[in-house]
Amino acid sequence: APGVAGGKQGERTLQVTADPNNFIVESDETDNKAIKSLFVTPPPAPNLVALSSNVEFEPPQPTDGDVVTILATVLNNGTATATDVVVRLVDITDGAPELIGKPRLVDTILPGASATVQVTYDVTDKQGDRKIQFSVDPNGTIAETDETDNIALVTLTVAPPPASNLVVKESNIEFSPSSPVEGSEVTISVTVLNDGSLDANMVEVKFAVLSYGSATPIGSLQIIDHIPSGGSGTASVSYDTTNQAGDHTIQVTADPDNQIAEIDESDNQ
C-alpha cells in the first residue's frame, strides 16, 4: 500500500502482519508477521556552519584604540542552497551583548560553498580578552539539517595602549656613605626604571623617612627630565642625620601624584 514518509527520515523499522486479529484458522499462526528496515533519505536542505577557526581579525593583535576588521566565513555543508542568510557578530564579554556593526545578509550560499562577511570594531577602552560570538541564522528562519552548529565563540585579545611604566626597587636605592655616623650628610640615590613602551618625561621623585606610620619628606621633589622606554634615570637628595641616630626606613616614590599614565601604578614605590 502506498504511504507518506514525511517527517520519518532516517532508519525506519516496518512490520507487516497477515490476519492480525486471527480471524482465519491456520495450521501455523507463528509465521504471519515479518519485519523489514526502510531508510528514508531526508529532503534536500542547507546546513549553515559557524566555526571559530573561520573568524579572522585584522590586525590580529590589536591595541586599545585600534579599529579591527573582522572577517567571518559561513559554510554550507548541506544539500540545498541557503538564501537570505543573516550573519551576526556580538561582543558578549561583559554580560550585556554588544552588537558589532550591523547584521550582514548573504543572498545565496550554494551547497558545499561558503561566504565571507566583514564588519569593523572599535576596540577603544576594550583592552583584555574579548569574547566574540559569531552566529549564523540567529533567528532560526532557515530550515537546516543541523541547527546545533550555527554559533561559534572566538577570543580577541586587545593589548593596552602604549604607556610608560615606572618601577622603583629596594635594590636600586643606595646610601653614601652606606654606614653613616650621626651628624653626617647622607646622599640617598635611586635608579628609576621604565619598563613600559613609552618614554617618560619630567618624572617627579619623592624621598621620605617613615616614622610611626607617617612619611616626612626629605628635601624637595626631585625631577628626572627623561627616562626612555626600557631605560632608567637617577635622582638623589641629601639627608642630614644630626640627632637621627638609629635605624631609619626610607621611602622613595616615583610619580607620587600619578601625573604620568602607566601600565601599572603599583610598582612606583
Tab-separated table of C-alpha atoms in Angstrom:
chain	number	residue	atom	x	y	z
A	1	ALA	CA	0.000	0.000	0.000
A	2	PRO	CA	1.284	3.483	-0.719
A	3	GLY	CA	2.422	5.579	2.277
A	4	VAL	CA	3.778	9.013	3.083
A	5	ALA	CA	7.221	9.226	4.751
A	6	GLY	CA	7.052	12.906	5.676
A	7	GLY	CA	8.801	13.531	8.998
A	8	LYS	CA	10.047	9.917	9.075
A	9	GLN	CA	13.567	10.372	7.732
A	10	GLY	CA	16.296	8.005	8.801
A	11	GLU	CA	16.189	4.299	9.588
A	12	ARG	CA	12.587	3.044	9.993
A	13	THR	CA	11.549	-0.447	11.080
A	14	LEU	CA	8.367	-1.658	9.351
A	15	GLN	CA	6.206	-4.604	10.412
A	16	VAL	CA	3.665	-6.402	8.182
A	17	THR	CA	1.125	-8.766	9.737
A	18	ALA	CA	-1.348	-11.032	7.939
A	19	ASP	CA	-4.623	-11.770	9.706
A	20	PRO	CA	-3.649	-9.590	12.688
A	21	ASN	CA	-6.884	-10.455	14.531
A	22	ASN	CA	-6.606	-14.201	13.874
A	23	PHE	CA	-9.977	-14.444	12.147
A	24	ILE	CA	-8.694	-17.231	9.919
A	25	VAL	CA	-7.946	-20.641	11.370
A	26	GLU	CA	-4.484	-21.663	10.244
A	27	SER	CA	-2.210	-24.611	10.669
A	28	ASP	CA	0.565	-22.253	11.890
A	29	GLU	CA	-0.089	-18.862	13.457
A	30	THR	CA	3.600	-18.056	14.043
A	31	ASP	CA	4.539	-17.059	10.505
A	32	ASN	CA	2.020	-14.270	9.889
A	33	LYS	CA	4.419	-11.450	10.770
A	34	ALA	CA	7.550	-10.053	9.083
A	35	ILE	CA	9.813	-7.073	9.884
A	36	LYS	CA	11.987	-5.111	7.470
A	37	SER	CA	14.070	-1.900	7.681
A	38	LEU	CA	13.489	1.094	5.424
A	39	PHE	CA	15.894	4.044	5.192
A	40	VAL	CA	14.168	7.323	4.393
A	41	THR	CA	16.525	9.898	2.924
A	42	PRO	CA	15.970	13.400	4.319
A	43	PRO	CA	14.823	16.037	1.831
A	44	PRO	CA	17.499	18.372	0.471
A	45	ALA	CA	18.270	21.163	2.952
A	46	PRO	CA	21.106	23.569	3.658
A	47	ASN	CA	23.311	23.308	6.720
A	48	LEU	CA	24.970	26.514	7.779
A	49	VAL	CA	28.097	26.195	9.923
A	50	ALA	CA	29.909	28.762	12.062
A	51	LEU	CA	33.439	27.804	13.146
A	52	SER	CA	35.768	29.816	15.377
A	53	SER	CA	38.629	28.919	13.023
A	54	ASN	CA	36.805	30.798	10.256
A	55	VAL	CA	36.965	34.150	12.058
A	56	GLU	CA	39.918	36.429	11.309
A	57	PHE	CA	40.969	39.734	12.867
A	58	GLU	CA	42.983	42.461	11.181
A	59	PRO	CA	45.207	43.425	12.865
A	60	PRO	CA	45.379	40.043	14.601
A	61	GLN	CA	46.835	41.560	17.794
A	62	PRO	CA	45.189	44.966	18.142
A	63	THR	CA	45.942	47.649	20.700
A	64	ASP	CA	43.397	49.629	22.668
A	65	GLY	CA	42.311	52.420	20.319
A	66	ASP	CA	42.560	50.393	17.100
A	67	VAL	CA	39.711	49.719	14.691
A	68	VAL	CA	39.656	45.982	13.976
A	69	THR	CA	38.321	44.436	10.772
A	70	ILE	CA	36.561	41.129	11.462
A	71	LEU	CA	36.143	38.612	8.645
A	72	ALA	CA	33.756	35.730	9.287
A	73	THR	CA	33.238	32.875	6.811
A	74	VAL	CA	29.987	30.878	6.769
A	75	LEU	CA	29.953	27.325	5.391
A	76	ASN	CA	27.030	25.470	3.825
A	77	ASN	CA	27.745	21.761	4.018
A	78	GLY	CA	24.137	20.842	3.348
A	79	THR	CA	22.489	19.579	0.173
A	80	ALA	CA	20.467	22.655	-0.786
A	81	THR	CA	21.093	26.325	-1.401
A	82	ALA	CA	20.659	28.720	1.521
A	83	THR	CA	19.214	32.152	0.768
A	84	ASP	CA	18.939	35.358	2.765
A	85	VAL	CA	21.458	34.191	5.358
A	86	VAL	CA	21.841	36.548	8.335
A	87	VAL	CA	25.282	36.691	9.971
A	88	ARG	CA	25.756	38.431	13.309
A	89	LEU	CA	28.840	39.232	15.405
A	90	VAL	CA	28.396	40.189	19.050
A	91	ASP	CA	30.805	41.025	21.884
A	92	ILE	CA	29.448	39.102	24.894
A	93	THR	CA	32.417	39.750	27.208
A	94	ASP	CA	30.703	41.902	29.818
A	95	GLY	CA	27.434	40.001	30.061
A	96	ALA	CA	25.464	42.613	28.102
A	97	PRO	CA	25.755	41.662	24.388
A	98	GLU	CA	27.166	44.451	22.227
A	99	LEU	CA	26.357	44.145	18.542
A	100	ILE	CA	29.409	44.656	16.329
A	101	GLY	CA	28.273	46.606	13.309
A	102	LYS	CA	25.001	45.705	11.658
A	103	PRO	CA	23.994	42.072	10.939
A	104	ARG	CA	25.125	41.112	7.444
A	105	LEU	CA	22.851	39.488	4.863
A	106	VAL	CA	24.237	36.941	2.386
A	107	ASP	CA	21.942	36.481	-0.612
A	108	THR	CA	22.918	32.929	-1.556
A	109	ILE	CA	25.258	30.162	-0.366
A	110	LEU	CA	25.289	27.103	-2.612
A	111	PRO	CA	25.728	23.564	-1.232
A	112	GLY	CA	29.402	22.963	-0.412
A	113	ALA	CA	30.202	26.661	-0.788
A	114	SER	CA	30.939	29.465	1.660
A	115	ALA	CA	30.547	33.212	2.035
A	116	THR	CA	32.556	35.778	3.973
A	117	VAL	CA	31.186	38.869	5.680
A	118	GLN	CA	33.116	41.826	7.072
A	119	VAL	CA	32.491	44.202	9.979
A	120	THR	CA	34.666	46.724	11.816
A	121	TYR	CA	35.035	47.009	15.581
A	122	ASP	CA	36.440	49.981	17.501
A	123	VAL	CA	38.264	48.446	20.479
A	124	THR	CA	38.944	51.711	22.321
A	125	ASP	CA	38.743	51.080	26.099
A	126	LYS	CA	38.283	47.346	25.483
A	127	GLN	CA	41.689	46.006	26.466
A	128	GLY	CA	41.940	42.383	27.562
A	129	ASP	CA	40.337	39.231	26.194
A	130	ARG	CA	37.063	39.906	24.357
A	131	LYS	CA	34.575	37.076	23.752
A	132	ILE	CA	33.225	37.445	20.213
A	133	GLN	CA	30.154	35.395	19.284
A	134	PHE	CA	29.779	34.507	15.595
A	135	SER	CA	26.250	33.348	14.762
A	136	VAL	CA	24.572	32.330	11.512
A	137	ASP	CA	20.804	32.481	11.020
A	138	PRO	CA	20.445	33.693	14.649
A	139	ASN	CA	16.654	33.786	14.454
A	140	GLY	CA	16.347	30.227	13.104
A	141	THR	CA	14.427	31.214	9.980
A	142	ILE	CA	16.206	28.731	7.692
A	143	ALA	CA	15.320	25.024	7.973
A	144	GLU	CA	18.601	23.095	8.239
A	145	THR	CA	19.734	19.529	8.654
A	146	ASP	CA	21.556	20.507	11.863
A	147	GLU	CA	20.664	23.534	13.983
A	148	THR	CA	23.397	22.977	16.599
A	149	ASP	CA	26.396	24.294	14.654
A	150	ASN	CA	25.294	27.871	13.934
A	151	ILE	CA	27.199	29.563	16.768
A	152	ALA	CA	30.934	29.847	17.429
A	153	LEU	CA	32.904	31.728	20.078
A	154	VAL	CA	36.318	33.254	19.445
A	155	THR	CA	38.647	35.349	21.614
A	156	LEU	CA	40.035	38.705	20.517
A	157	THR	CA	42.917	39.914	22.700
A	158	VAL	CA	43.272	43.686	22.873
A	159	ALA	CA	46.575	44.962	24.233
A	160	PRO	CA	46.670	48.050	26.476
A	161	PRO	CA	47.668	51.317	24.806
A	162	PRO	CA	51.375	52.190	24.771
A	163	ALA	CA	52.389	53.676	28.117
A	164	SER	CA	55.320	54.219	30.415
A	165	ASN	CA	55.826	52.064	33.487
A	166	LEU	CA	57.986	53.483	36.241
A	167	VAL	CA	59.493	50.989	38.670
A	168	VAL	CA	61.250	51.630	41.976
A	169	LYS	CA	63.034	48.677	43.578
A	170	GLU	CA	64.623	48.472	47.010
A	171	SER	CA	67.795	47.149	45.402
A	172	ASN	CA	68.066	50.369	43.365
A	173	ILE	CA	68.194	52.656	46.415
A	174	GLU	CA	71.709	53.490	47.647
A	175	PHE	CA	73.185	55.432	50.566
A	176	SER	CA	76.527	57.231	50.550
A	177	PRO	CA	78.165	56.682	52.911
A	178	SER	CA	76.478	53.325	53.429
A	179	SER	CA	77.156	53.332	57.210
A	180	PRO	CA	76.982	56.998	58.214
A	181	VAL	CA	77.825	58.485	61.587
A	182	GLU	CA	75.232	60.672	63.278
A	183	GLY	CA	75.607	64.246	62.122
A	184	SER	CA	76.902	63.419	58.674
A	185	GLU	CA	75.176	64.171	55.378
A	186	VAL	CA	73.951	61.076	53.584
A	187	THR	CA	73.285	61.115	49.871
A	188	ILE	CA	70.290	58.954	49.025
A	189	SER	CA	70.188	57.915	45.374
A	190	VAL	CA	67.600	55.928	43.423
A	191	THR	CA	67.599	54.489	39.938
A	192	VAL	CA	64.082	54.596	38.491
A	193	LEU	CA	63.361	52.075	35.737
A	194	ASN	CA	60.939	52.483	32.845
A	195	ASP	CA	59.913	49.060	31.567
A	196	GLY	CA	56.953	50.453	29.617
A	197	SER	CA	56.659	51.061	25.894
A	198	LEU	CA	56.703	54.877	26.001
A	199	ASP	CA	59.317	57.338	27.227
A	200	ALA	CA	58.553	59.181	30.464
A	201	ASN	CA	59.328	62.881	30.818
A	202	MET	CA	59.595	65.177	33.825
A	203	VAL	CA	59.368	62.333	36.329
A	204	GLU	CA	58.920	63.526	39.903
A	205	VAL	CA	60.665	61.531	42.632
A	206	LYS	CA	59.763	61.891	46.305
A	207	PHE	CA	62.075	60.857	49.152
A	208	ALA	CA	60.690	60.433	52.662
A	209	VAL	CA	61.570	58.893	56.019
A	210	LEU	CA	58.868	56.761	57.629
A	211	SER	CA	58.223	57.046	61.338
A	212	TYR	CA	55.217	55.756	63.296
A	213	GLY	CA	53.131	55.416	60.164
A	214	SER	CA	53.798	58.878	58.764
A	215	ALA	CA	56.108	59.920	55.948
A	216	THR	CA	58.279	63.007	56.436
A	217	PRO	CA	59.665	64.364	53.139
A	218	ILE	CA	63.418	64.545	52.700
A	219	GLY	CA	64.236	67.658	50.741
A	220	SER	CA	62.072	68.739	47.832
A	221	LEU	CA	60.669	66.762	44.939
A	222	GLN	CA	63.395	65.752	42.513
A	223	ILE	CA	62.867	65.767	38.745
A	224	ILE	CA	64.259	63.294	36.224
A	225	ASP	CA	63.932	65.056	32.873
A	226	HIS	CA	63.673	61.964	30.695
A	227	ILE	CA	63.532	58.178	31.145
A	228	PRO	CA	63.416	56.342	27.817
A	229	SER	CA	61.388	53.204	27.278
A	230	GLY	CA	63.481	50.296	28.549
A	231	GLY	CA	65.893	52.709	30.234
A	232	SER	CA	66.430	54.316	33.622
A	233	GLY	CA	67.093	57.633	35.317
A	234	THR	CA	68.662	58.640	38.626
A	235	ALA	CA	67.622	61.103	41.328
A	236	SER	CA	69.203	61.908	44.681
A	237	VAL	CA	68.784	64.031	47.817
A	238	SER	CA	70.875	64.837	50.895
A	239	TYR	CA	69.716	63.652	54.319
A	240	ASP	CA	71.031	65.367	57.456
A	241	THR	CA	71.461	62.732	60.186
A	242	THR	CA	72.000	65.230	63.033
A	243	ASN	CA	70.158	63.861	66.091
A	244	GLN	CA	68.992	60.955	63.931
A	245	ALA	CA	70.915	58.033	65.404
A	246	GLY	CA	69.367	54.605	64.873
A	247	ASP	CA	67.588	52.744	62.101
A	248	HIS	CA	65.578	54.686	59.524
A	249	THR	CA	63.123	53.471	56.897
A	250	ILE	CA	63.478	55.428	53.688
A	251	GLN	CA	60.636	55.524	51.173
A	252	VAL	CA	61.155	56.517	47.547
A	253	THR	CA	58.192	57.127	45.232
A	254	ALA	CA	58.300	57.847	41.512
A	255	ASP	CA	55.463	59.988	40.147
A	256	PRO	CA	53.855	60.372	43.614
A	257	ASP	CA	50.878	62.340	42.262
A	258	ASN	CA	50.184	59.928	39.377
A	259	GLN	CA	50.674	62.567	36.713
A	260	ILE	CA	52.061	60.009	34.253
A	261	ALA	CA	49.750	57.366	32.743
A	262	GLU	CA	51.324	53.975	33.371
A	263	ILE	CA	50.681	50.313	32.671
A	264	ASP	CA	50.996	49.510	36.385
A	265	GLU	CA	50.711	52.085	39.169
A	266	SER	CA	51.519	49.587	41.942
A	267	ASP	CA	55.303	49.393	41.484
A	268	ASN	CA	56.231	53.086	41.817
A	269	GLN	CA	57.290	52.850	45.456
